[in-house]
Short mmCIF file of C-alpha atoms and ligand atoms in Angstrom, two decimals:
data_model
loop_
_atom_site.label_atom_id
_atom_site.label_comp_id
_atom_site.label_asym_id
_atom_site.label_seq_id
_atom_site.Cartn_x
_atom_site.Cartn_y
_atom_site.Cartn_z
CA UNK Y 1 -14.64 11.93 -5.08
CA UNK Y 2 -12.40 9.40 -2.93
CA UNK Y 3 -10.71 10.15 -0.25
CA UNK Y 4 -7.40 8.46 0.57
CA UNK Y 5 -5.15 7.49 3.34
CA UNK Y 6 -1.70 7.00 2.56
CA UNK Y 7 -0.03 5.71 5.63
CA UNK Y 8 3.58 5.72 5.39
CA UNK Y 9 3.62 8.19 2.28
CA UNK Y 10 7.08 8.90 2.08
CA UNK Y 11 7.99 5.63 0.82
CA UNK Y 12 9.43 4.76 -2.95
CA UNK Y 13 6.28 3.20 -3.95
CA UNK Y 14 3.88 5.38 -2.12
CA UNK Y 15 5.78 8.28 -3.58
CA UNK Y 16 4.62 6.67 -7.64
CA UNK Y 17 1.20 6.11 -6.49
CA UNK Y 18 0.61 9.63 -5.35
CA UNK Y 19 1.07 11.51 -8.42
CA UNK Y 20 -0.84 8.93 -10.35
CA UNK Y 21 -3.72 10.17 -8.04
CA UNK Y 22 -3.48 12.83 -8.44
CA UNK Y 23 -2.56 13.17 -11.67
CA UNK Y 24 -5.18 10.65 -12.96
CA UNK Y 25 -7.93 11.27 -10.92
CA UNK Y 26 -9.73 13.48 -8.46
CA UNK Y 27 -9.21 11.60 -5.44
CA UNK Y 28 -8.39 13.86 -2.17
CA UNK Y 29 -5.17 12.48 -0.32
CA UNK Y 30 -3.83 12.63 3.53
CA UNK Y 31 -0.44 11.85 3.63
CA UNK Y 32 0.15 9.94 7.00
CA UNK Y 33 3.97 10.03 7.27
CA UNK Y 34 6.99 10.46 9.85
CA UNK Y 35 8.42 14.03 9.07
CA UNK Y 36 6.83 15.78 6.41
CA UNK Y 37 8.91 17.93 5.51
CA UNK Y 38 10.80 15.54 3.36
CA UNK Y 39 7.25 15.77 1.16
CA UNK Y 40 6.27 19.79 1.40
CA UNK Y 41 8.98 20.60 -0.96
CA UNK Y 42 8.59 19.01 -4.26
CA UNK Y 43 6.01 20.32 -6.03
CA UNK Y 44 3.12 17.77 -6.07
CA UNK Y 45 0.71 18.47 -9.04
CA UNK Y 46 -2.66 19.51 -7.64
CA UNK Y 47 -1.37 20.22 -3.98
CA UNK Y 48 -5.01 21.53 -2.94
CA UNK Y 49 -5.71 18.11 -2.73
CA UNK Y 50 -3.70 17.35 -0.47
CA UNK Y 51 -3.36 17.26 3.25
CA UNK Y 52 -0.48 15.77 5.48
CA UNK Y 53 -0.37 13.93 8.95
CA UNK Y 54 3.26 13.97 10.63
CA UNK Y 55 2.85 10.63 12.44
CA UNK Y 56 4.53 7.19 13.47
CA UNK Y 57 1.56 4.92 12.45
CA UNK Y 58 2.04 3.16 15.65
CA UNK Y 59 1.59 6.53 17.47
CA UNK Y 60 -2.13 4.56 17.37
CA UNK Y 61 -4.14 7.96 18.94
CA UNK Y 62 -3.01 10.11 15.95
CA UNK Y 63 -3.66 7.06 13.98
CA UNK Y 64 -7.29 6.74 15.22
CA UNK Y 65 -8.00 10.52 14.11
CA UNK Y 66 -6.59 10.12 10.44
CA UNK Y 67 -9.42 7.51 9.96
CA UNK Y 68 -12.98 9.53 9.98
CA UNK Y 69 -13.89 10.72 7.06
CA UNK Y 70 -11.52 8.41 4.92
CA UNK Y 71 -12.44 5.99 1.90
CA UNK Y 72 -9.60 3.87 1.28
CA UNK Y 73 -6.32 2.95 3.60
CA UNK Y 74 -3.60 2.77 1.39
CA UNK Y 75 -0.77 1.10 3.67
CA UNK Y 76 2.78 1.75 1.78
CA UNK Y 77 4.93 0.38 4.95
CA UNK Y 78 8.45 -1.31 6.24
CA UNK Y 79 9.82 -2.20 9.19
CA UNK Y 80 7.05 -3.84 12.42
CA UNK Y 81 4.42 -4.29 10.30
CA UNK Y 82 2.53 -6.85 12.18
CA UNK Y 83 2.04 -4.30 14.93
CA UNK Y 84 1.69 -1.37 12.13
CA UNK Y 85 -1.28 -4.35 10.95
CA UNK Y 86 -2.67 -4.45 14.12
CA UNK Y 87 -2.91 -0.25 14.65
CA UNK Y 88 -4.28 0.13 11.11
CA UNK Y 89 -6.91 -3.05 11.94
CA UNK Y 90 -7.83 -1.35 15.29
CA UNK Y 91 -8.36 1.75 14.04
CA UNK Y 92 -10.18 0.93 11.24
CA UNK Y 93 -12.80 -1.20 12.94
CA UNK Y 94 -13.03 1.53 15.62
CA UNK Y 95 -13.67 4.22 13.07
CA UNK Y 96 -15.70 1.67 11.07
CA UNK Y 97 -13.59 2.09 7.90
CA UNK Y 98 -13.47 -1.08 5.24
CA UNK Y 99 -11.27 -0.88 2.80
CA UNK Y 100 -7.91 -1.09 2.94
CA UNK Y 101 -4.91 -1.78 0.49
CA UNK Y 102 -2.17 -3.29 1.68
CA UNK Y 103 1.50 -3.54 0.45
CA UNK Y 104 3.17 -6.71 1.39
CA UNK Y 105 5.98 -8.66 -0.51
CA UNK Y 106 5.94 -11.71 -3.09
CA UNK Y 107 7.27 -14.88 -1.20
CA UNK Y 108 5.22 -14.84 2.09
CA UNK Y 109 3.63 -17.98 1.42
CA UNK Y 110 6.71 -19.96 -0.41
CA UNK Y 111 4.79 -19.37 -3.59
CA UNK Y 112 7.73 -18.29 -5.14
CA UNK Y 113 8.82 -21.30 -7.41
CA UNK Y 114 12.68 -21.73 -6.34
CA UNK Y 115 13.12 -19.10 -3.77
CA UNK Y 116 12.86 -19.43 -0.24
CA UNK Y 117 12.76 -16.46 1.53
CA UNK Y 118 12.15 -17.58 5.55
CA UNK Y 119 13.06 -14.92 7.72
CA UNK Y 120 13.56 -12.18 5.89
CA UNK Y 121 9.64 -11.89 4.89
CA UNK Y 122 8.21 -12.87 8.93
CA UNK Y 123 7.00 -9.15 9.37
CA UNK Y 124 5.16 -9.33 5.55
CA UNK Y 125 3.97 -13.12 6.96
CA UNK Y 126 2.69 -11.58 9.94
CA UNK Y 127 1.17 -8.85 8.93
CA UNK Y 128 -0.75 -10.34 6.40
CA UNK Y 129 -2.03 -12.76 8.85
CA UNK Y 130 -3.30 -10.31 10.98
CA UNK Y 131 -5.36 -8.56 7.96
CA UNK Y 132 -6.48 -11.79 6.73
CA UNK Y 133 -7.87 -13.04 10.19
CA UNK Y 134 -9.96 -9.26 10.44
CA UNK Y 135 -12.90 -8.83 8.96
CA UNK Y 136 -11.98 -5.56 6.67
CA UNK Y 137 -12.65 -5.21 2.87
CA UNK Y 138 -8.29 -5.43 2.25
CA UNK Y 139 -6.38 -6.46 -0.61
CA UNK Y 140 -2.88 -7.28 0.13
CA UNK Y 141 -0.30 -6.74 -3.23
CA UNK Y 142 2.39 -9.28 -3.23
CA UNK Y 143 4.49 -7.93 -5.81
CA UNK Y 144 7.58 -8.44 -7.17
CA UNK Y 145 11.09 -6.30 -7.19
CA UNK Y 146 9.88 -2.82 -8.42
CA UNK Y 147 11.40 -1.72 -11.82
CA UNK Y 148 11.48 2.05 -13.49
CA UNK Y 149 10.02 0.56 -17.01
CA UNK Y 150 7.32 2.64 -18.24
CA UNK Y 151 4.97 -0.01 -18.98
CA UNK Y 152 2.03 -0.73 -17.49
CA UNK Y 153 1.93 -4.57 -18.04
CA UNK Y 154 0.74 -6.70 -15.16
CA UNK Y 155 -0.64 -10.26 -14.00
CA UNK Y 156 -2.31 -11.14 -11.09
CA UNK Y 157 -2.34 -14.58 -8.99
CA UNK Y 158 -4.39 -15.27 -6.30
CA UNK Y 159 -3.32 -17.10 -3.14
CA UNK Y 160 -2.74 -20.83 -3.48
CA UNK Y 161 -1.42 -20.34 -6.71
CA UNK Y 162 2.50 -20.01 -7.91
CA UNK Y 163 4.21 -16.54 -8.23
CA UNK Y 164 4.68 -15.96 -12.15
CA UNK Y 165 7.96 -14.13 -12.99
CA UNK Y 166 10.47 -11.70 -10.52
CA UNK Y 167 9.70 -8.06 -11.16
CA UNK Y 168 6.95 -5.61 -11.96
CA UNK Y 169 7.37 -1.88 -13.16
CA UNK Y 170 6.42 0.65 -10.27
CA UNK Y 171 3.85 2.32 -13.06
CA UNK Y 172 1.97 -1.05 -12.97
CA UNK Y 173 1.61 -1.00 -9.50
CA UNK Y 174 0.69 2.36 -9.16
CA UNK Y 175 -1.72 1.79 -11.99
CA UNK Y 176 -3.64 -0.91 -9.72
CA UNK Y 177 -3.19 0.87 -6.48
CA UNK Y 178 -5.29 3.17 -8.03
CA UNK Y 179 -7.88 1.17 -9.72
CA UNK Y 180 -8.62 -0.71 -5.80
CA UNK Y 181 -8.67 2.42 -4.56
CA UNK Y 182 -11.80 3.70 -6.38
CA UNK Y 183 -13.32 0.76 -7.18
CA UNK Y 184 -14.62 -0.26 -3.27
CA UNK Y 185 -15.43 -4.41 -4.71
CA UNK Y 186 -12.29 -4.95 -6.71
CA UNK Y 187 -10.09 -7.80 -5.15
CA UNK Y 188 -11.89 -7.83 -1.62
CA UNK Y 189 -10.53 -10.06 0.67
CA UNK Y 190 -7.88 -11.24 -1.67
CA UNK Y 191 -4.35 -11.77 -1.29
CA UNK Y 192 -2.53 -10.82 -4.88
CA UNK Y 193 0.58 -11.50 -6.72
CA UNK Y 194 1.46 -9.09 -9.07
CA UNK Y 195 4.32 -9.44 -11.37
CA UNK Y 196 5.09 -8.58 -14.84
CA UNK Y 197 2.68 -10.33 -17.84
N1 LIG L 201 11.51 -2.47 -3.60
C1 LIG L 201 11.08 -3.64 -4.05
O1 LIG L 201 11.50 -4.14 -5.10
C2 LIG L 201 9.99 -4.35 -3.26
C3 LIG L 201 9.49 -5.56 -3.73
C4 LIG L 201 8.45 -6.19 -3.03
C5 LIG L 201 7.96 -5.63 -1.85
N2 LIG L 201 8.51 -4.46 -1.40
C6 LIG L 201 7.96 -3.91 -0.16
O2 LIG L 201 6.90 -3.03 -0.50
C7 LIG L 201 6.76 -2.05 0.54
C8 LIG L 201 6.74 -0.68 -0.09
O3 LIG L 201 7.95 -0.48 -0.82
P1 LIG L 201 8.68 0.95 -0.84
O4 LIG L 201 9.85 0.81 -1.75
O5 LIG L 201 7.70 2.03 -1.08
O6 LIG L 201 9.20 0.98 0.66
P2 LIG L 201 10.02 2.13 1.40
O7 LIG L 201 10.51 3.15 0.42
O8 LIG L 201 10.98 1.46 2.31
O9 LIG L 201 8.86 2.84 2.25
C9 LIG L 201 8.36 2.33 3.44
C10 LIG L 201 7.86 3.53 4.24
O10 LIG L 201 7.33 3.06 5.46
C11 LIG L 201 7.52 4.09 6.38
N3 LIG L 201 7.39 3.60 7.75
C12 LIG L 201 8.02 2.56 8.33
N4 LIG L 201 7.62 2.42 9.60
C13 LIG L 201 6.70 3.41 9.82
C14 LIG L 201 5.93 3.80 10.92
N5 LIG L 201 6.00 3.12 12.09
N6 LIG L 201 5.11 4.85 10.79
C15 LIG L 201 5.03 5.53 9.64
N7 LIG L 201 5.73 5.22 8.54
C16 LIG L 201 6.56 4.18 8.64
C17 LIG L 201 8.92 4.58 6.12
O11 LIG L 201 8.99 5.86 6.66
P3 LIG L 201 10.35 6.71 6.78
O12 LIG L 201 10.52 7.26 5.38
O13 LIG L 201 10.01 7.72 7.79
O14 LIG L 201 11.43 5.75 7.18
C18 LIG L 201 8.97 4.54 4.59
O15 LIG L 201 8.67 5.79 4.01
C19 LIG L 201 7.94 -2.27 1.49
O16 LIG L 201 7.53 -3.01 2.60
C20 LIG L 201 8.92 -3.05 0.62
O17 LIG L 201 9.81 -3.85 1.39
C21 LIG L 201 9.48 -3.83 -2.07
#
């Protein structure tokens, strides 16, 4: 049985991924997120698998005792997410956790054919920079603009290679989220596109 961290838990995407856990597998969650109240109320299938942490991730001592014990990261974030990269790092390689899953955003290498995003994308630049230079098991997603199709229909690049397509259904996502999560070899150390086949 895996256990999961889900830091920043109350996002959109985050949100998806946690009932396909725990719908479609028997993987135990924490839910690292700021105010969790906005989480105790809906009903989450199979709530005795689940735990929450009301935290700011860079609140890094709270941070540090979310780790032991864990499997998987699972960072869902927004906002200063190279310093949010360089908490999670730290307190990963001080707990001696591996594996971590990391959401970023298509476009933070220009290897979006026609689009340059610049600015706009320096925190998902930098934070993927920081993961990439540790020396953690990660897999960054670089997908495209979430959809609500039902679908689960998805393509992969690697870095170096062009983006394919703009969009990719929040089920697909959620689908792979889940697959790295339990599978501790799948995509380490890569940095993925994901997008719609
Ligand atoms: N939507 C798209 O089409 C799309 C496409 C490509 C990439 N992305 C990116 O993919 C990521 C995930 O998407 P999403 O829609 O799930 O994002 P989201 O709904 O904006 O969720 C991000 C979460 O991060 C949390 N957060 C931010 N700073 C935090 C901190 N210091 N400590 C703890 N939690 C913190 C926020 O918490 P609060 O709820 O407390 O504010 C929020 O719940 C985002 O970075 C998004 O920009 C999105």
């Amino acid at each position: 049985m895996t256990r999961v961290l889900i830091l920043g838990a109350n996002g959109q995407l985050a949100r998806h991924t946690t009932k396909f856990f725990l719908e479609r597998t028997d993987a135990r969650l924490t839910l690292y997120l700021r105010r969790a109240n906005r989480l105790q109320k809906p009903v989450l299938p199979n709530r005795d698998r689940v735990n929450f942490i009301e935290s700011d991730v860079l609140d890094r001592k709270t941070l540090m005792t979310a780790m032991p014990g864990q499997d998987v990261v699972y960072a869902n974030l927004a906002g200063d997410m190279a310093a949010q990269a360089r908490a999670i790092v730290d307190a990963m390689q001080t707990t001696g956790l591996k594996r971590l899953i990391f959401i970023s955003s298509m476009g933070i290498y220009g290897e979006v054919p026609g689009e340059k995003y610049r600015s706009v994308l320096d925190p998902y630049r930098d934070s993927a920079a920081v993961i990439e230079a540790s020396d953690l098991d990660y897999t960054l997603l670089r997908p495209g603009w979430f959809t609500q199709e039902r679908a689960i229909d998805y393509k992969l690049t690697q870095k170096g290679e062009p983006f394919q397509g703009h969009d990719v259904s929040l089920n697909s996502l959620s689908d792979l989220i889940v697959k790295l999560a339990l599978s501790p070899t799948l995509h380490v150390r890569c940095s993925l596109g994901v997008s719609k086949a």
